[in-house]
PDB file of C-alpha atoms in Angstrom:
ATOM      1  CA  MET E1172      92.134 109.952 117.932  1.00 93.00           C
ATOM      2  CA  GLN E1173      94.900 112.386 118.864  1.00 94.00           C
ATOM      3  CA  LEU E1174      95.913 115.599 117.104  1.00 95.00           C
ATOM      4  CA  VAL E1175      99.631 116.331 116.706  1.00 94.00           C
ATOM      5  CA  ARG E1176     101.243 119.408 115.241  1.00 93.00           C
ATOM      6  CA  ALA E1177     103.198 119.371 111.959  1.00 94.00           C
ATOM      7  CA  ALA E1178     106.018 121.849 111.305  1.00 91.00           C
ATOM      8  CA  ASP E1179     103.714 124.326 109.535  1.00 91.00           C
ATOM      9  CA  GLY E1180     101.191 124.262 112.374  1.00 93.00           C
ATOM     10  CA  THR E1181      98.703 121.869 110.751  1.00 95.00           C
ATOM     11  CA  ASP E1182      96.975 119.558 113.227  1.00 96.00           C
ATOM     12  CA  ILE E1183      97.448 115.962 112.085  1.00 97.00           C
ATOM     13  CA  ALA E1184      95.056 113.227 113.210  1.00 98.00           C
ATOM     14  CA  VAL E1185      96.657 110.041 114.548  1.00 97.00           C
ATOM     15  CA  HIS E1186      94.775 106.890 115.469  1.00 97.00           C
ATOM     16  CA  ASP E1187      96.077 104.513 118.134  1.00 97.00           C
ATOM     17  CA  MET E1188      95.208 101.059 116.844  1.00 97.00           C
ATOM     18  CA  GLY E1189      96.499  99.137 119.834  1.00 96.00           C
ATOM     19  CA  GLY E1190      99.142  96.509 120.342  1.00 95.00           C
ATOM     20  CA  THR E1191     102.389  96.209 122.262  1.00 93.00           C
ATOM     21  CA  GLY E1192     105.992  96.469 121.166  1.00 91.00           C
ATOM     22  CA  PRO E1193     107.875  98.971 119.011  1.00 92.00           C
ATOM     23  CA  VAL E1194     105.824 101.602 117.212  1.00 94.00           C
ATOM     24  CA  LEU E1195     104.582 100.717 113.731  1.00 96.00           C
ATOM     25  CA  LEU E1196     103.302 103.728 111.780  1.00 97.00           C
ATOM     26  CA  PHE E1197     100.807 103.090 108.956  1.00 98.00           C
ATOM     27  CA  ALA E1198     100.541 105.596 106.083  1.00 98.00           C
ATOM     28  CA  HIS E1199      97.574 105.464 103.701  1.00 98.00           C
ATOM     29  CA  ALA E1200      97.103 106.087  99.990  1.00 98.00           C
ATOM     30  CA  THR E1201      95.588 109.155  98.314  1.00 97.00           C
ATOM     31  CA  GLY E1202      91.862 109.406  98.945  1.00 97.00           C
ATOM     32  CA  PHE E1203      91.890 107.051 101.935  1.00 98.00           C
ATOM     33  CA  HIS E1204      92.498 107.482 105.672  1.00 98.00           C
ATOM     34  CA  GLY E1205      94.481 105.811 108.410  1.00 98.00           C
ATOM     35  CA  ARG E1206      91.823 103.490 109.740  1.00 98.00           C
ATOM     36  CA  VAL E1207      91.697 101.441 106.545  1.00 98.00           C
ATOM     37  CA  TRP E1208      94.766  99.725 108.038  1.00 98.00           C
ATOM     38  CA  THR E1209      92.630  98.273 110.859  1.00 98.00           C
ATOM     39  CA  PRO E1210      92.483  94.699 109.470  1.00 98.00           C
ATOM     40  CA  ILE E1211      96.278  94.578 109.120  1.00 98.00           C
ATOM     41  CA  ALA E1212      96.948  96.315 112.449  1.00 98.00           C
ATOM     42  CA  GLU E1213      94.781  93.766 114.239  1.00 98.00           C
ATOM     43  CA  ARG E1214      96.975  90.988 112.865  1.00 98.00           C
ATOM     44  CA  LEU E1215     100.204  92.683 113.985  1.00 97.00           C
ATOM     45  CA  ALA E1216      99.145  93.977 117.406  1.00 97.00           C
ATOM     46  CA  ASP E1217     100.848  91.086 119.185  1.00 95.00           C
ATOM     47  CA  GLN E1218     104.238  92.377 118.012  1.00 94.00           C
ATOM     48  CA  PHE E1219     103.829  96.131 117.407  1.00 95.00           C
ATOM     49  CA  HIS E1220     102.148  99.181 118.876  1.00 94.00           C
ATOM     50  CA  CYS E1221     100.205 100.227 115.792  1.00 96.00           C
ATOM     51  CA  VAL E1222      99.349 103.840 114.968  1.00 97.00           C
ATOM     52  CA  ALA E1223      97.925 105.285 111.756  1.00 98.00           C
ATOM     53  CA  ILE E1224      98.125 108.776 110.326  1.00 98.00           C
ATOM     54  CA  ASP E1225      95.471 110.762 108.478  1.00 98.00           C
ATOM     55  CA  PHE E1226      97.396 112.938 106.014  1.00 98.00           C
ATOM     56  CA  ARG E1227      96.307 116.545 105.538  1.00 97.00           C
ATOM     57  CA  GLY E1228      93.142 116.764 103.479  1.00 97.00           C
ATOM     58  CA  HIS E1229      92.299 113.137 104.324  1.00 98.00           C
ATOM     59  CA  GLY E1230      90.276 111.524 107.091  1.00 98.00           C
ATOM     60  CA  ASP E1231      90.103 113.644 110.224  1.00 98.00           C
ATOM     61  CA  THR E1232      92.956 115.977 109.209  1.00 98.00           C
ATOM     62  CA  ARG E1233      91.869 119.205 107.591  1.00 96.00           C
ATOM     63  CA  ALA E1234      94.061 120.890 104.991  1.00 94.00           C
ATOM     64  CA  PRO E1235      95.038 124.552 105.535  1.00 91.00           C
ATOM     65  CA  GLU E1236      93.090 127.060 103.483  1.00 88.00           C
ATOM     66  CA  GLY E1237      94.517 127.344  99.962  1.00 87.00           C
ATOM     67  CA  HIS E1238      96.896 124.411 100.500  1.00 89.00           C
ATOM     68  CA  ASP E1239      98.893 123.366  97.414  1.00 90.00           C
ATOM     69  CA  PHE E1240      99.271 119.648  98.338  1.00 93.00           C
ATOM     70  CA  ASP E1241     102.955 119.541  97.508  1.00 93.00           C
ATOM     71  CA  TRP E1242     103.982 116.057  98.633  1.00 95.00           C
ATOM     72  CA  SER E1243     106.763 117.368 100.845  1.00 94.00           C
ATOM     73  CA  TRP E1244     103.991 118.337 103.260  1.00 95.00           C
ATOM     74  CA  PHE E1245     103.087 114.674 103.688  1.00 97.00           C
ATOM     75  CA  ALA E1246     106.642 113.990 104.862  1.00 97.00           C
ATOM     76  CA  ASP E1247     106.154 116.825 107.359  1.00 96.00           C
ATOM     77  CA  ASP E1248     102.986 115.108 108.567  1.00 97.00           C
ATOM     78  CA  VAL E1249     104.927 111.879 109.191  1.00 97.00           C
ATOM     79  CA  LEU E1250     107.696 113.641 111.089  1.00 96.00           C
ATOM     80  CA  GLY E1251     105.165 115.562 113.162  1.00 95.00           C
ATOM     81  CA  VAL E1252     103.704 112.247 114.305  1.00 95.00           C
ATOM     82  CA  VAL E1253     107.135 110.783 114.984  1.00 95.00           C
ATOM     83  CA  ASP E1254     108.216 113.797 117.040  1.00 92.00           C
ATOM     84  CA  THR E1255     105.094 113.660 119.184  1.00 89.00           C
ATOM     85  CA  LEU E1256     104.578 109.952 119.736  1.00 82.00           C
ATOM     86  CA  VAL E1257     107.990 108.303 119.613  1.00 74.00           C
ATOM     87  CA  VAL E1258     110.755 108.483 122.190  1.00 66.00           C
ATOM     88  CA  ASP E1259     114.442 108.115 121.341  1.00 74.00           C
ATOM     89  CA  GLU E1260     114.303 105.136 119.030  1.00 79.00           C
ATOM     90  CA  PRO E1261     113.658 104.311 115.370  1.00 82.00           C
ATOM     91  CA  ILE E1262     110.217 103.029 114.508  1.00 93.00           C
ATOM     92  CA  PHE E1263     108.802 100.805 111.793  1.00 96.00           C
ATOM     93  CA  GLY E1264     106.749 102.129 108.889  1.00 97.00           C
ATOM     94  CA  VAL E1265     104.250 100.641 106.446  1.00 98.00           C
ATOM     95  CA  GLY E1266     103.000 102.760 103.566  1.00 98.00           C
ATOM     96  CA  HIS E1267     100.705 102.244 100.607  1.00 98.00           C
ATOM     97  CA  SER E1268     101.011 104.304  97.416  1.00 97.00           C
ATOM     98  CA  LYS E1269     101.308 107.973  98.462  1.00 97.00           C
ATOM     99  CA  GLY E1270     101.817 106.814 102.040  1.00 98.00           C
ATOM    100  CA  GLY E1271     104.869 104.810 100.988  1.00 98.00           C
ATOM    101  CA  ALA E1272     106.321 107.842  99.231  1.00 97.00           C
ATOM    102  CA  ALA E1273     105.730 109.982 102.330  1.00 98.00           C
ATOM    103  CA  LEU E1274     107.613 107.507 104.522  1.00 98.00           C
ATOM    104  CA  LEU E1275     110.535 107.444 102.087  1.00 98.00           C
ATOM    105  CA  MET E1276     110.665 111.238 101.984  1.00 97.00           C
ATOM    106  CA  ALA E1277     110.544 111.439 105.781  1.00 97.00           C
ATOM    107  CA  GLU E1278     113.503 109.032 106.040  1.00 97.00           C
ATOM    108  CA  GLN E1279     115.411 111.047 103.434  1.00 97.00           C
ATOM    109  CA  ARG E1280     114.781 114.233 105.362  1.00 95.00           C
ATOM    110  CA  ARG E1281     115.751 112.706 108.705  1.00 95.00           C
ATOM    111  CA  PRO E1282     117.926 109.588 108.285  1.00 95.00           C
ATOM    112  CA  GLY E1283     117.570 107.029 111.050  1.00 92.00           C
ATOM    113  CA  THR E1284     113.905 107.731 111.734  1.00 94.00           C
ATOM    114  CA  PHE E1285     112.875 104.224 110.697  1.00 95.00           C
ATOM    115  CA  ALA E1286     114.338 100.865 111.627  1.00 94.00           C
ATOM    116  CA  SER E1287     112.769  99.352 108.509  1.00 96.00           C
ATOM    117  CA  LEU E1288     110.071 100.212 105.952  1.00 97.00           C
ATOM    118  CA  TYR E1289     107.514  98.200 104.003  1.00 98.00           C
ATOM    119  CA  CYS E1290     106.139 100.167 101.039  1.00 98.00           C
ATOM    120  CA  TYR E1291     103.466  98.769  98.747  1.00 98.00           C
ATOM    121  CA  GLU E1292     103.789 100.412  95.316  1.00 97.00           C
ATOM    122  CA  PRO E1293     105.077 103.772  96.574  1.00 97.00           C
ATOM    123  CA  ILE E1294     104.379 106.604  94.153  1.00 95.00           C
ATOM    124  CA  THR E1295     108.032 107.425  93.589  1.00 94.00           C
ATOM    125  CA  PHE E1296     108.869 108.301  89.991  1.00 89.00           C
ATOM    126  CA  PRO E1297     111.529 110.458  88.350  1.00 87.00           C
ATOM    127  CA  ARG E1298     110.568 114.079  88.992  1.00 72.00           C
ATOM    128  CA  ARG E1299     108.399 115.634  86.327  1.00 65.00           C
ATOM    129  CA  GLU E1300     107.490 119.304  86.347  1.00 57.00           C
ATOM    130  CA  SER E1301     103.797 119.959  86.069  1.00 56.00           C
ATOM    131  CA  GLY E1302     101.437 122.543  87.381  1.00 52.00           C
ATOM    132  CA  THR E1303      97.914 122.548  88.714  1.00 50.00           C
ATOM    133  CA  SER E1304      96.170 124.211  85.781  1.00 49.00           C
ATOM    134  CA  ALA E1305      93.025 122.784  84.213  1.00 49.00           C
ATOM    135  CA  ALA E1306      95.183 121.292  81.477  1.00 47.00           C
ATOM    136  CA  ASP E1307      97.407 119.550  84.035  1.00 54.00           C
ATOM    137  CA  VAL E1308      94.386 118.101  85.783  1.00 49.00           C
ATOM    138  CA  ALA E1309      92.844 116.951  82.507  1.00 52.00           C
ATOM    139  CA  ALA E1310      96.106 115.219  81.564  1.00 64.00           C
ATOM    140  CA  ASN E1311      96.030 113.205  84.788  1.00 78.00           C
ATOM    141  CA  PRO E1312      93.115 110.744  84.673  1.00 88.00           C
ATOM    142  CA  LEU E1313      93.206 110.157  88.420  1.00 90.00           C
ATOM    143  CA  ALA E1314      93.050 113.892  89.126  1.00 91.00           C
ATOM    144  CA  ALA E1315      90.217 114.362  86.650  1.00 91.00           C
ATOM    145  CA  GLY E1316      88.336 111.365  88.019  1.00 91.00           C
ATOM    146  CA  ALA E1317      88.592 112.635  91.599  1.00 93.00           C
ATOM    147  CA  LEU E1318      86.737 115.817  90.619  1.00 93.00           C
ATOM    148  CA  ARG E1319      83.861 113.682  89.330  1.00 93.00           C
ATOM    149  CA  ARG E1320      83.734 111.426  92.369  1.00 93.00           C
ATOM    150  CA  ARG E1321      80.427 111.247  94.174  1.00 96.00           C
ATOM    151  CA  GLU E1322      80.874 112.764  97.614  1.00 97.00           C
ATOM    152  CA  VAL E1323      77.421 112.587  99.233  1.00 98.00           C
ATOM    153  CA  PHE E1324      75.320 109.487  99.999  1.00 98.00           C
ATOM    154  CA  ALA E1325      72.067 109.015 101.852  1.00 98.00           C
ATOM    155  CA  SER E1326      73.842 106.856 104.430  1.00 98.00           C
ATOM    156  CA  ARG E1327      77.006 104.853 105.045  1.00 98.00           C
ATOM    157  CA  ALA E1328      75.064 101.740 104.144  1.00 98.00           C
ATOM    158  CA  GLU E1329      74.245 103.192 100.727  1.00 98.00           C
ATOM    159  CA  ALA E1330      77.881 104.176 100.239  1.00 98.00           C
ATOM    160  CA  ARG E1331      79.091 100.682 101.165  1.00 98.00           C
ATOM    161  CA  THR E1332      76.663  99.061  98.729  1.00 97.00           C
ATOM    162  CA  ASN E1333      77.705 101.463  95.983  1.00 97.00           C
ATOM    163  CA  TYR E1334      81.425 100.852  96.450  1.00 97.00           C
ATOM    164  CA  ALA E1335      81.058  97.086  96.753  1.00 97.00           C
ATOM    165  CA  SER E1336      79.481  96.942  93.298  1.00 96.00           C
ATOM    166  CA  LYS E1337      82.231  98.588  91.248  1.00 93.00           C
ATOM    167  CA  PRO E1338      86.013  98.507  90.846  1.00 91.00           C
ATOM    168  CA  PRO E1339      88.391  99.024  92.480  1.00 90.00           C
ATOM    169  CA  PHE E1340      86.453  98.819  95.725  1.00 95.00           C
ATOM    170  CA  ASP E1341      84.680  95.600  94.779  1.00 96.00           C
ATOM    171  CA  GLY E1342      88.009  93.813  95.193  1.00 96.00           C
ATOM    172  CA  LEU E1343      88.617  95.030  98.742  1.00 97.00           C
ATOM    173  CA  ASP E1344      88.426  92.734 101.734  1.00 98.00           C
ATOM    174  CA  PRO E1345      85.023  93.323 103.410  1.00 97.00           C
ATOM    175  CA  ALA E1346      86.653  94.459 106.666  1.00 98.00           C
ATOM    176  CA  ALA E1347      88.856  96.959 104.824  1.00 98.00           C
ATOM    177  CA  LEU E1348      85.883  98.315 102.863  1.00 98.00           C
ATOM    178  CA  SER E1349      83.870  98.687 106.060  1.00 98.00           C
ATOM    179  CA  ALA E1350      86.737 100.545 107.747  1.00 98.00           C
ATOM    180  CA  TYR E1351      86.981 102.894 104.758  1.00 98.00           C
ATOM    181  CA  VAL E1352      83.267 103.684 104.784  1.00 98.00           C
ATOM    182  CA  ASP E1353      82.715 103.750 108.547  1.00 98.00           C
ATOM    183  CA  HIS E1354      85.456 106.317 109.163  1.00 98.00           C
ATOM    184  CA  GLY E1355      85.692 108.068 105.784  1.00 98.00           C
ATOM    185  CA  PHE E1356      82.487 110.136 105.945  1.00 98.00           C
ATOM    186  CA  ASP E1357      81.226 113.152 107.860  1.00 98.00           C
ATOM    187  CA  ASP E1358      77.619 113.278 109.034  1.00 98.00           C
ATOM    188  CA  LEU E1359      75.763 116.244 107.541  1.00 98.00           C
ATOM    189  CA  PRO E1360      72.879 118.108 109.252  1.00 98.00           C
ATOM    190  CA  ASP E1361      70.314 116.705 106.820  1.00 98.00           C
ATOM    191  CA  GLY E1362      71.181 113.111 107.734  1.00 98.00           C
ATOM    192  CA  THR E1363      73.289 112.380 104.657  1.00 98.00           C
ATOM    193  CA  VAL E1364      77.016 111.621 104.738  1.00 98.00           C
ATOM    194  CA  ARG E1365      79.858 113.218 102.775  1.00 98.00           C
ATOM    195  CA  LEU E1366      83.368 112.009 102.043  1.00 98.00           C
ATOM    196  CA  LYS E1367      85.949 113.519 104.371  1.00 98.00           C
ATOM    197  CA  CYS E1368      88.520 113.544 101.568  1.00 97.00           C
ATOM    198  CA  ARG E1369      86.899 116.064  99.252  1.00 96.00           C
ATOM    199  CA  GLY E1370      87.279 115.595  95.512  1.00 94.00           C
ATOM    200  CA  ALA E1371      89.212 118.840  95.046  1.00 94.00           C
ATOM    201  CA  ASN E1372      91.787 117.802  97.661  1.00 95.00           C
ATOM    202  CA  GLU E1373      92.184 114.338  96.187  1.00 95.00           C
ATOM    203  CA  SER E1374      92.543 115.786  92.697  1.00 94.00           C
ATOM    204  CA  ALA E1375      95.209 118.260  93.804  1.00 93.00           C
ATOM    205  CA  THR E1376      97.117 115.448  95.520  1.00 94.00           C
ATOM    206  CA  TYR E1377      97.175 113.398  92.321  1.00 93.00           C
ATOM    207  CA  THR E1378      98.193 116.401  90.255  1.00 91.00           C
ATOM    208  CA  MET E1379     101.242 117.010  92.464  1.00 91.00           C
ATOM    209  CA  SER E1380     102.259 113.351  92.594  1.00 87.00           C
ATOM    210  CA  MET E1381     105.148 113.610  90.108  1.00 82.00           C
ATOM    211  CA  ARG E1382     106.725 116.790  91.428  1.00 83.00           C
ATOM    212  CA  HIS E1383     108.621 115.492  94.465  1.00 88.00           C
ATOM    213  CA  ASP E1384     112.227 114.328  94.289  1.00 91.00           C
ATOM    214  CA  ALA E1385     112.068 111.152  96.398  1.00 94.00           C
ATOM    215  CA  TYR E1386     113.080 108.953  93.439  1.00 95.00           C
ATOM    216  CA  ASP E1387     116.236 110.953  92.765  1.00 94.00           C
ATOM    217  CA  ARG E1388     117.260 110.631  96.427  1.00 96.00           C
ATOM    218  CA  LEU E1389     116.565 106.943  97.025  1.00 97.00           C
ATOM    219  CA  GLY E1390     120.285 106.327  97.443  1.00 96.00           C
ATOM    220  CA  GLU E1391     120.193 108.388 100.654  1.00 95.00           C
ATOM    221  CA  ILE E1392     117.949 105.903 102.464  1.00 96.00           C
ATOM    222  CA  ALA E1393     120.078 103.694 104.670  1.00 92.00           C
ATOM    223  CA  CYS E1394     117.394 101.652 106.426  1.00 95.00           C
ATOM    224  CA  PRO E1395     116.124  98.378 104.914  1.00 96.00           C
ATOM    225  CA  VAL E1396     113.102  98.854 102.652  1.00 97.00           C
ATOM    226  CA  THR E1397     110.839  96.150 101.271  1.00 97.00           C
ATOM    227  CA  VAL E1398     109.115  97.378  98.114  1.00 97.00           C
ATOM    228  CA  ALA E1399     106.026  95.285  97.390  1.00 97.00           C
ATOM    229  CA  ARG E1400     104.147  95.317  94.125  1.00 97.00           C
ATOM    230  CA  GLY E1401     101.116  93.801  92.469  1.00 95.00           C
ATOM    231  CA  ALA E1402     100.301  92.777  88.912  1.00 92.00           C
ATOM    232  CA  GLU E1403     101.990  94.072  85.757  1.00 80.00           C
ATOM    233  CA  GLU E1404     100.464  97.514  85.395  1.00 82.00           C
ATOM    234  CA  ALA E1405     101.137 101.092  86.445  1.00 76.00           C
ATOM    235  CA  PRO E1406     102.239 102.038  89.048  1.00 84.00           C
ATOM    236  CA  ALA E1407     103.440  98.535  89.949  1.00 84.00           C
ATOM    237  CA  ASP E1408     105.953  98.472  87.115  1.00 86.00           C
ATOM    238  CA  ASN E1409     107.996 101.220  88.758  1.00 92.00           C
ATOM    239  CA  ALA E1410     108.474  99.245  91.980  1.00 94.00           C
ATOM    240  CA  ASP E1411     111.333  97.225  90.484  1.00 94.00           C
ATOM    241  CA  ALA E1412     113.339 100.381  89.780  1.00 95.00           C
ATOM    242  CA  VAL E1413     112.626 101.786  93.242  1.00 96.00           C
ATOM    243  CA  ALA E1414     113.812  98.609  94.962  1.00 96.00           C
ATOM    244  CA  ALA E1415     116.943  98.500  92.816  1.00 96.00           C
ATOM    245  CA  ALA E1416     117.833 102.119  93.619  1.00 96.00           C
ATOM    246  CA  LEU E1417     117.593 101.654  97.384  1.00 97.00           C
ATOM    247  CA  PRO E1418     120.866 100.681  99.114  1.00 95.00           C
ATOM    248  CA  LEU E1419     119.061  98.079 101.229  1.00 95.00           C
ATOM    249  CA  GLY E1420     115.991  97.582  99.042  1.00 96.00           C
ATOM    250  CA  ARG E1421     114.356  94.336  98.106  1.00 96.00           C
ATOM    251  CA  LEU E1422     111.404  93.555  95.861  1.00 96.00           C
ATOM    252  CA  GLU E1423     108.365  91.509  96.846  1.00 97.00           C
ATOM    253  CA  ARG E1424     105.862  90.445  94.175  1.00 96.00           C
ATOM    254  CA  HIS E1425     102.156  89.714  94.467  1.00 97.00           C
ATOM    255  CA  ASP E1426     101.159  89.044  90.880  1.00 95.00           C
ATOM    256  CA  ASP E1427      97.553  88.200  91.780  1.00 96.00           C
ATOM    257  CA  LEU E1428      96.921  91.529  93.534  1.00 96.00           C
ATOM    258  CA  GLY E1429      96.332  95.023  92.229  1.00 95.00           C
ATOM    259  CA  HIS E1430      97.400  98.457  93.408  1.00 95.00           C
ATOM    260  CA  PHE E1431      95.149  98.112  96.462  1.00 97.00           C
ATOM    261  CA  GLY E1432      96.836  94.896  97.594  1.00 97.00           C
ATOM    262  CA  PRO E1433      97.003  95.738 101.325  1.00 98.00           C
ATOM    263  CA  LEU E1434      93.229  96.278 101.308  1.00 98.00           C
ATOM    264  CA  GLU E1435      92.553  93.278  99.073  1.00 98.00           C
ATOM    265  CA  ALA E1436      94.485  90.687 101.082  1.00 98.00           C
ATOM    266  CA  PRO E1437      95.135  92.036 104.602  1.00 98.00           C
ATOM    267  CA  ASP E1438      95.893  88.628 106.094  1.00 98.00           C
ATOM    268  CA  ARG E1439      98.596  87.874 103.544  1.00 98.00           C
ATOM    269  CA  ILE E1440     100.111  91.366 103.561  1.00 98.00           C
ATOM    270  CA  ALA E1441     100.206  91.389 107.374  1.00 98.00           C
ATOM    271  CA  GLY E1442     102.195  88.166 107.270  1.00 98.00           C
ATOM    272  CA  CYS E1443     104.559  89.639 104.689  1.00 97.00           C
ATOM    273  CA  ILE E1444     105.072  92.762 106.806  1.00 97.00           C
ATOM    274  CA  ARG E1445     105.886  90.650 109.841  1.00 96.00           C
ATOM    275  CA  ALA E1446     108.315  88.497 107.887  1.00 96.00           C
ATOM    276  CA  ALA E1447     109.958  91.489 106.221  1.00 96.00           C
ATOM    277  CA  PHE E1448     110.638  93.240 109.512  1.00 95.00           C
ATOM    278  CA  GLU E1449     111.910  90.071 111.135  1.00 92.00           C
ATOM    279  CA  GLU E1450     114.400  89.653 108.296  1.00 85.00           C
ATOM    280  CA  THR E1451     115.452  93.256 107.728  1.00 75.00           C
ATOM    281  CA  SER E1452     115.206  95.145 111.005  1.00 66.00           C
ATOM    282  CA  ASP E1453     118.350  96.230 112.771  1.00 53.00           C
ATOM    283  CA  ARG E1454     116.651  94.974 115.938  1.00 51.00           C
ATOM    284  CA  THR E1455     116.589  91.372 114.757  1.00 44.00           C
ATOM    285  CA  PRO E1456     119.428  88.927 113.996  1.00 34.00           C
ATOM    286  CA  LEU E1457     121.461  89.757 110.907  1.00 33.00           C
ATOM    287  CA  PRO E1458     120.554  87.939 107.696  1.00 35.00           C
ATOM    288  CA  PRO E1459     122.698  84.974 106.636  1.00 34.00           C
ATOM    289  CA  LEU E1460     126.220  85.915 105.655  1.00 34.00           C
ATOM    290  CA  ASP E1461     127.232  85.858 102.017  1.00 40.00           C
ATOM    291  CA  ASP E1462     129.395  82.771 101.575  1.00 42.00           C
ATOM    292  CA  GLU E1463     131.624  84.677  99.209  1.00 48.00           C
ATOM    293  CA  VAL E1464     132.441  87.378 101.747  1.00 38.00           C
ATOM    294  CA  ASP E1465     135.099  86.755 104.408  1.00 42.00           C
ATOM    295  CA  GLU E1466     133.441  87.119 107.804  1.00 35.00           C
TER     296      GLU E1466
END
């Protein structure tokens, strides 16, 4: 693990997951951490140098005292990693849920950062003003649920057994679930373990999820973006609109997967990421010409 500095001085944890080639930055969903991408990174290490970020308040990155979890900070986290680890060339990015939104916002803020993006159900909706009052939290079932989440277990083994028995974690690939548990807990002095992403931080992240303006600025993103989605349910249903609003966006469907698709089917999603970047990157041959356009 390496700590890099974001613009506001927050130390951001970055995990080098190995591999050779251009840098591929993985960005995780709310409540998770960077190392859940391990099963996918292992499958792409022959083509990319894989690194994963822990966003503030998640994994090994601590949130500043009194932090408001405005999602613009997550874009700052991405750019802090880019500025520290990447030299003079665009990189590739893969994001899931909040992580996908953070990558899009980083590209909006600094065009040309990414050669190509692959975003699985990025949380990118029309901006909606909301606050962080008790009423706002209660109106957001994910925010309310995060406050009730069990944080402490007797051991990682107990946590793994607990998660494997109930949705949505029961649908995760065993390697992805193990990565989540193995690296998602702190060891406490009494021998128990506690989630690194505390319930209050996760809840605040969900509460702020509709307040960023990434959706309204999708037209500013010039790099190719593959927007992947799962079955017909929220937030998957918004992926079609996101792909359509991107100048070089394209939609990829996985109707048998849910919102946690990258963790449910890492082998398949790794293959899709590889194929998407081979077809869309400005470092690879151009796609076939449109027959109706004069060369």
